[in-house]
Short mmCIF file of C-alpha atoms and ligand atoms in Angstrom, two decimals:
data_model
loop_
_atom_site.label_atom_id
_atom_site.label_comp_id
_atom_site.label_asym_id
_atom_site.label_seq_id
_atom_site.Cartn_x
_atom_site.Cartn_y
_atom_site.Cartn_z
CA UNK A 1 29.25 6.99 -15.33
CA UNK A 2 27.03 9.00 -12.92
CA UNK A 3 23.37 7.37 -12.89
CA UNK A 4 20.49 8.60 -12.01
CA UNK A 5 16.87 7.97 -10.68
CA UNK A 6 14.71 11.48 -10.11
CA UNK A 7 12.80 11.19 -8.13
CA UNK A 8 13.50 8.35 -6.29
CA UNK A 9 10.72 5.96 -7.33
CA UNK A 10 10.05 4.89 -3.56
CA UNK A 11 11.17 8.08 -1.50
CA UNK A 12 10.68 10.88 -4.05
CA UNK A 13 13.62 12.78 -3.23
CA UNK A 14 14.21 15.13 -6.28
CA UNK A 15 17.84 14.91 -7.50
CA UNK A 16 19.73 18.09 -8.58
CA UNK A 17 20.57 16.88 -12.26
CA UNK A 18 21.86 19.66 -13.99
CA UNK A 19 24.36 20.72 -10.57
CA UNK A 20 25.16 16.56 -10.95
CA UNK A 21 26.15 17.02 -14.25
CA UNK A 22 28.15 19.90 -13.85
CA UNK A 23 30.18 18.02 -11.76
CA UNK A 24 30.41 14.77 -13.48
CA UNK A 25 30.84 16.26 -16.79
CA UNK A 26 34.21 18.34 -14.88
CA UNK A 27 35.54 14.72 -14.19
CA UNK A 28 34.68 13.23 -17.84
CA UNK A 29 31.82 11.12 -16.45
CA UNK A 30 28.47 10.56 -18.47
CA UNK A 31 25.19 10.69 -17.15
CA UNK A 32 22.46 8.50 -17.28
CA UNK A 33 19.27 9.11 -16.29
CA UNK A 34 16.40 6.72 -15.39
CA UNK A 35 13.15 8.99 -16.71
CA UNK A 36 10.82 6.36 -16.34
CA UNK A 37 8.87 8.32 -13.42
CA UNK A 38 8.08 11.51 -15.43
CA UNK A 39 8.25 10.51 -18.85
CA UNK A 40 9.50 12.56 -21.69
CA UNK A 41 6.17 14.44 -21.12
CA UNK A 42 7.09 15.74 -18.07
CA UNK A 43 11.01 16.16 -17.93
CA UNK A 44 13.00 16.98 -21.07
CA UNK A 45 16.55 15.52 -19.44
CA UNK A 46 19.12 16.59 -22.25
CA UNK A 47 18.05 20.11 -21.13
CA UNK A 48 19.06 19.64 -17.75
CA UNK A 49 22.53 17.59 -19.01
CA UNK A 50 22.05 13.90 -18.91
CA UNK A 51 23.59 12.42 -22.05
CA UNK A 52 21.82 9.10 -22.36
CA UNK A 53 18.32 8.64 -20.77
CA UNK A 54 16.67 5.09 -19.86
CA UNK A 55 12.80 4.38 -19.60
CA UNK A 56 11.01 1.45 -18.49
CA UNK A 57 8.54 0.98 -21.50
CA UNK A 58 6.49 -1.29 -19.46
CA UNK A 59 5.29 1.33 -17.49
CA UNK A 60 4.12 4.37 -18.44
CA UNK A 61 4.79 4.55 -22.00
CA UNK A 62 3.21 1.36 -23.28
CA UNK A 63 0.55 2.10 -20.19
CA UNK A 64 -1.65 -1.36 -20.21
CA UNK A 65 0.51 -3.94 -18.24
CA UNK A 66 0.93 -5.86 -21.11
CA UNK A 67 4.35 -6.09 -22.26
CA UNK A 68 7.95 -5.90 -20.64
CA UNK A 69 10.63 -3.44 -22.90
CA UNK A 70 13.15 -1.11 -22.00
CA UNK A 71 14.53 1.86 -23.76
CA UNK A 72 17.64 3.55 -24.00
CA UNK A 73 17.84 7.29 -26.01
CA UNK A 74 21.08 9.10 -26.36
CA UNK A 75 23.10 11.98 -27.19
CA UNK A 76 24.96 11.39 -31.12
CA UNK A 77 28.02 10.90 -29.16
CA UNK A 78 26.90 7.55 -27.61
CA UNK A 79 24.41 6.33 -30.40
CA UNK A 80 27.62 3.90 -31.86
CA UNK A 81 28.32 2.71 -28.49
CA UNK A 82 25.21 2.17 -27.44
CA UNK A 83 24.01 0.46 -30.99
CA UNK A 84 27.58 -1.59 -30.59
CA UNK A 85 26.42 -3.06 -26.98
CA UNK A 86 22.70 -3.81 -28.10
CA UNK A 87 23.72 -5.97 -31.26
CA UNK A 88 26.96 -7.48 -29.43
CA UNK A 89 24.02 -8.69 -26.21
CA UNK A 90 21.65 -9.60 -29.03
CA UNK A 91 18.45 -7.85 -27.47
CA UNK A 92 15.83 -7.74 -29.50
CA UNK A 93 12.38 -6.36 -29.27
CA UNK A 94 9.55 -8.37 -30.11
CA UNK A 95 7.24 -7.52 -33.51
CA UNK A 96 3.87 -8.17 -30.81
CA UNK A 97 6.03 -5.63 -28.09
CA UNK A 98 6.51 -2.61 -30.70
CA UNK A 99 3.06 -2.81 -31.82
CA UNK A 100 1.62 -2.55 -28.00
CA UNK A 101 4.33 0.36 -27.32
CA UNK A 102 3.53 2.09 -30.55
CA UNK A 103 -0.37 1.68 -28.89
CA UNK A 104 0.05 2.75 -25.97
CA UNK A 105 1.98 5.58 -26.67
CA UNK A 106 -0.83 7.56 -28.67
CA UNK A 107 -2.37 8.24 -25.89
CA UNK A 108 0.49 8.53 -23.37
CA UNK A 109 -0.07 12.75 -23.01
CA UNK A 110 -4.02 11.94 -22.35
CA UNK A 111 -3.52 9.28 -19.63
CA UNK A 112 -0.72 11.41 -17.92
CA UNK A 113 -2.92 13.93 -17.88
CA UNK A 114 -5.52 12.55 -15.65
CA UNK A 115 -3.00 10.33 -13.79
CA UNK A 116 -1.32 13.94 -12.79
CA UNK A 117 -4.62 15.49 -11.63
CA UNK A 118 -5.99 11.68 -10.35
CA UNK A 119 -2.83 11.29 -8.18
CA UNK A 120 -2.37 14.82 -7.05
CA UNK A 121 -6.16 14.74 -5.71
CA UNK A 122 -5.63 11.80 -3.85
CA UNK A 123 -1.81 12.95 -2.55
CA UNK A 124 -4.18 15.98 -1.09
CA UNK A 125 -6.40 14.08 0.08
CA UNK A 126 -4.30 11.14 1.84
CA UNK A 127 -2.40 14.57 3.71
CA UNK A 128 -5.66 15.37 5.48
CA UNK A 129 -5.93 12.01 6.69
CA UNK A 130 -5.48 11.39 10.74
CA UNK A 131 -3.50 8.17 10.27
CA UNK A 132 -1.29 9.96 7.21
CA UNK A 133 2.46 11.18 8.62
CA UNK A 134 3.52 12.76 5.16
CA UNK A 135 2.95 12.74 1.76
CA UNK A 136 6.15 12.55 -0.26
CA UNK A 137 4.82 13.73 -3.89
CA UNK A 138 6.97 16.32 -5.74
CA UNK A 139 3.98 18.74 -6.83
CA UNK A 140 2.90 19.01 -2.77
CA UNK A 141 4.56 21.97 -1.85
CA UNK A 142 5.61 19.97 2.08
CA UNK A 143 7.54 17.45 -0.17
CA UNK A 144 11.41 17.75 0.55
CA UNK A 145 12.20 18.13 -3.31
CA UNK A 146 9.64 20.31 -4.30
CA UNK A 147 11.07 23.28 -5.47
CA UNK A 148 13.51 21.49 -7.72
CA UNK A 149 10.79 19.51 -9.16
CA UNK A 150 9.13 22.65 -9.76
CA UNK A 151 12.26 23.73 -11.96
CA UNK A 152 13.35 20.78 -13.53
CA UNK A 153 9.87 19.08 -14.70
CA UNK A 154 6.73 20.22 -16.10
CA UNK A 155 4.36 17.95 -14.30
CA UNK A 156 4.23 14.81 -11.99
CA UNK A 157 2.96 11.32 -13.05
CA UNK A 158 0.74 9.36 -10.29
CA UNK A 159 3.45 7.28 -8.40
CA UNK A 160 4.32 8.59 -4.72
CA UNK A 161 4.55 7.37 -1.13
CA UNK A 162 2.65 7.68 1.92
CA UNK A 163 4.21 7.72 5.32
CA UNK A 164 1.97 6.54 7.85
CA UNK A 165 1.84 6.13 11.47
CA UNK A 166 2.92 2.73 13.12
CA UNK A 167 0.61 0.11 12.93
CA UNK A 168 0.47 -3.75 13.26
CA UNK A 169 0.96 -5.88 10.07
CA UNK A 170 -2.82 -7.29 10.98
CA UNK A 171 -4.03 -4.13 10.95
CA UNK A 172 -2.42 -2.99 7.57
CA UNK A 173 -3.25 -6.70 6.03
CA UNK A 174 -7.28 -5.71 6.94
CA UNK A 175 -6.73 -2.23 5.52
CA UNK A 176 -4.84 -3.56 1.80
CA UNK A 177 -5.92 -6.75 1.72
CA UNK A 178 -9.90 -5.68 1.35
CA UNK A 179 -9.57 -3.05 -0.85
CA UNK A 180 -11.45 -3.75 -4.21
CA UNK A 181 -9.37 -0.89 -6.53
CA UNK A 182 -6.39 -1.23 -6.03
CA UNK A 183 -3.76 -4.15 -6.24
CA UNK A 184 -1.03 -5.59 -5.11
CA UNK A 185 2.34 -5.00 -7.46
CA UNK A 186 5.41 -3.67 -8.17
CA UNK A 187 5.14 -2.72 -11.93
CA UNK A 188 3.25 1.04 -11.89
CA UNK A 189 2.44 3.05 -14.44
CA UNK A 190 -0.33 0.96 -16.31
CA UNK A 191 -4.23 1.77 -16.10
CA UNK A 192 -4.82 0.39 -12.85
CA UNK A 193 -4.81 1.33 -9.01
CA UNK A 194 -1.96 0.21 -7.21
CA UNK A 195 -0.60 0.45 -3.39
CA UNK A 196 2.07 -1.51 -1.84
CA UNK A 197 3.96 -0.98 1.42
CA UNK A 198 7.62 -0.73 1.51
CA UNK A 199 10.21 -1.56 3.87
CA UNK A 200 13.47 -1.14 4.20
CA UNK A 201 13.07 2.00 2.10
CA UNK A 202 15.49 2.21 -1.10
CA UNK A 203 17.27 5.96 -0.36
CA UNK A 204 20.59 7.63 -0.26
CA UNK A 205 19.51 10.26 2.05
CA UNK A 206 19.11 9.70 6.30
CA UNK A 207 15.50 7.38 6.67
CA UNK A 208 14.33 8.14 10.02
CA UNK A 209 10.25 7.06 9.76
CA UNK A 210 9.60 4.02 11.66
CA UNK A 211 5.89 3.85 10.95
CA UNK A 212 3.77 2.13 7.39
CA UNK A 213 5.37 3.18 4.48
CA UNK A 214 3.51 2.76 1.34
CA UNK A 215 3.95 3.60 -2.26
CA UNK A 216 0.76 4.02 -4.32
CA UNK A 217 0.08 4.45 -7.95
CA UNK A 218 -3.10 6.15 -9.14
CA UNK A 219 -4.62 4.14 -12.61
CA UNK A 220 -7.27 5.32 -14.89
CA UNK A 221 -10.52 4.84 -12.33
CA UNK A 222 -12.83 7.25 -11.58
CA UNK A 223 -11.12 9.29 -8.28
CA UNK A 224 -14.17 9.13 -6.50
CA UNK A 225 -14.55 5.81 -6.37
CA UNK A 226 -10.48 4.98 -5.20
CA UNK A 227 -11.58 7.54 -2.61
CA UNK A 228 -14.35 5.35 -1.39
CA UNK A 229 -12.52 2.18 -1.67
CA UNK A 230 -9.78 3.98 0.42
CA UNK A 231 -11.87 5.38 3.28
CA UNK A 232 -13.10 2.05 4.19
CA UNK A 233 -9.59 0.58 4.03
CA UNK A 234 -8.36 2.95 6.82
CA UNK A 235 -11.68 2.17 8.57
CA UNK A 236 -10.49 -1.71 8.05
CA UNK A 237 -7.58 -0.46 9.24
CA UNK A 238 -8.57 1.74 12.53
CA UNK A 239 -11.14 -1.13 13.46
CA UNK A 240 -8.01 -3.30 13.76
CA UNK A 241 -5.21 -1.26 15.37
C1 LIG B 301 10.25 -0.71 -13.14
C2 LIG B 301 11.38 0.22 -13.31
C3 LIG B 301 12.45 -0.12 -14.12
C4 LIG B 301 12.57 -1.48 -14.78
O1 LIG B 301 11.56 -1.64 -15.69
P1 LIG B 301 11.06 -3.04 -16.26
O2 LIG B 301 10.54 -2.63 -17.59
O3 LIG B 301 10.00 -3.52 -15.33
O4 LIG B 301 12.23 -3.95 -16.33
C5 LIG B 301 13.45 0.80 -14.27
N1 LIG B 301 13.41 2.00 -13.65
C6 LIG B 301 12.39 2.36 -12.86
C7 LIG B 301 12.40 3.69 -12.21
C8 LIG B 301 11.35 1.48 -12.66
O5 LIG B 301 10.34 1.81 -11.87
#
């Protein structure tokens, strides 16, 4: 089995699926592919050769941070298998669970269309920044897996990273720990603001950035207002440097 995150949910490198596939399809492999980043609204995988597809319902797709499910879709060729292993592990969704997913997906396409305009706004905008290294968000043209995004997917959700310059962890505590928008957490892809910083970084590829890396994922607000909340986090956060 060949499996597969694209992009990379903290580094945003852009895999090369359907060149990986060619490959492990030669060899007999299957290939699984986490989608949980774009969504089935903005990558259609099968069409690029994965055979079986995971998503983290507790992100995007159920979109209010209120419920914790996976899913697994498949090719025909793996549905048995796949059915087999679910009843033999005796998973098994929740009635309260499939109601909020069935919710929340109604208005997945509306909320992933503001989240992709929300988050490419402030991507822009964090570029222009002084204290901003890079931007690693697959729509910005100076992203490393840009032009295979642009192939493979037809639009980018609101989770990418930030690579800043070094600074102390006081400094960056005054900048996140003030800010009124956005939290504190792993799990993205709900309605609100999130930014977290992230170190080691998880990537296959050479890592050479030794200043503030931090991952941020753009909710439902009004843009404006995460702009504000921003600007006077990096003031925090030049006061304190
Ligand atoms: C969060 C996440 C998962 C796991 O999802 P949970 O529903 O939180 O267990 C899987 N893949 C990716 C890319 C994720 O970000």
């Amino acid at each position: 089995m060949v499996y597969l995150e694209s992009p990379g949910s903290l580094t945003f490198e852009v895999q090369d699926i359907p060149a990986i596939a060619k490959v492990a399809h030669a060899s007999g492999a299957v290939v699984v592919a986490d989608n949980t980043w774009a969504t089935p609204i903005f990558s259609r995988p099968y069409e690029l050769g994965v055979d079986v597809t995971i998503h983290s319902g507790t992100k995007y797709i159920s979109g209010h941070s209120d419920l914790l499910m996976g899913l697994i879709t498949c090719k025909d060729a793996y549905y048995k298998r796949i059915l087999h292993a679910f009843k033999n592990m005796g998973v098994c969704l929740g009635p309260d669970d499939t109601y909020l997913v069935h919710r929340g997906m109604r208005t997945l396409a509306v909320r992933l269309k503001h989240q992709q305009e929300a988050g490419l706004r402030l991507a822009k905008w964090f570029e222009k920044r002084p204290e901003v290294v890079k931007v690693l968000h697959p729509a910005l043209p100076s992203c490393p897996g840009h032009d295979i995004w642009k192939r493979d997917f037809t639009g980018a959700s609101s989770l990418f990273s930030i690579l800043m310059k070094p600074y102390s962890r006081k400094a960056l505590g005054a900048m996140l720990d003030g800010l009124e928008l956005f939290g504190m957490g792993y799990s993205w892809g709900g309605f609100e603001s999130l930014i977290i910083p992230f170190n080691p970084p998880r990537t296959a590829a050479a890592w050479t950035h030794d200043g503030v890396c931090l991952r941020v994922h753009v909710g439902l607000e009004d843009v404006d207002d995460l702009i504000a909340d921003l600007e006077k986090g990096f003031e925090r956060l030049d006061k304190s440097a």
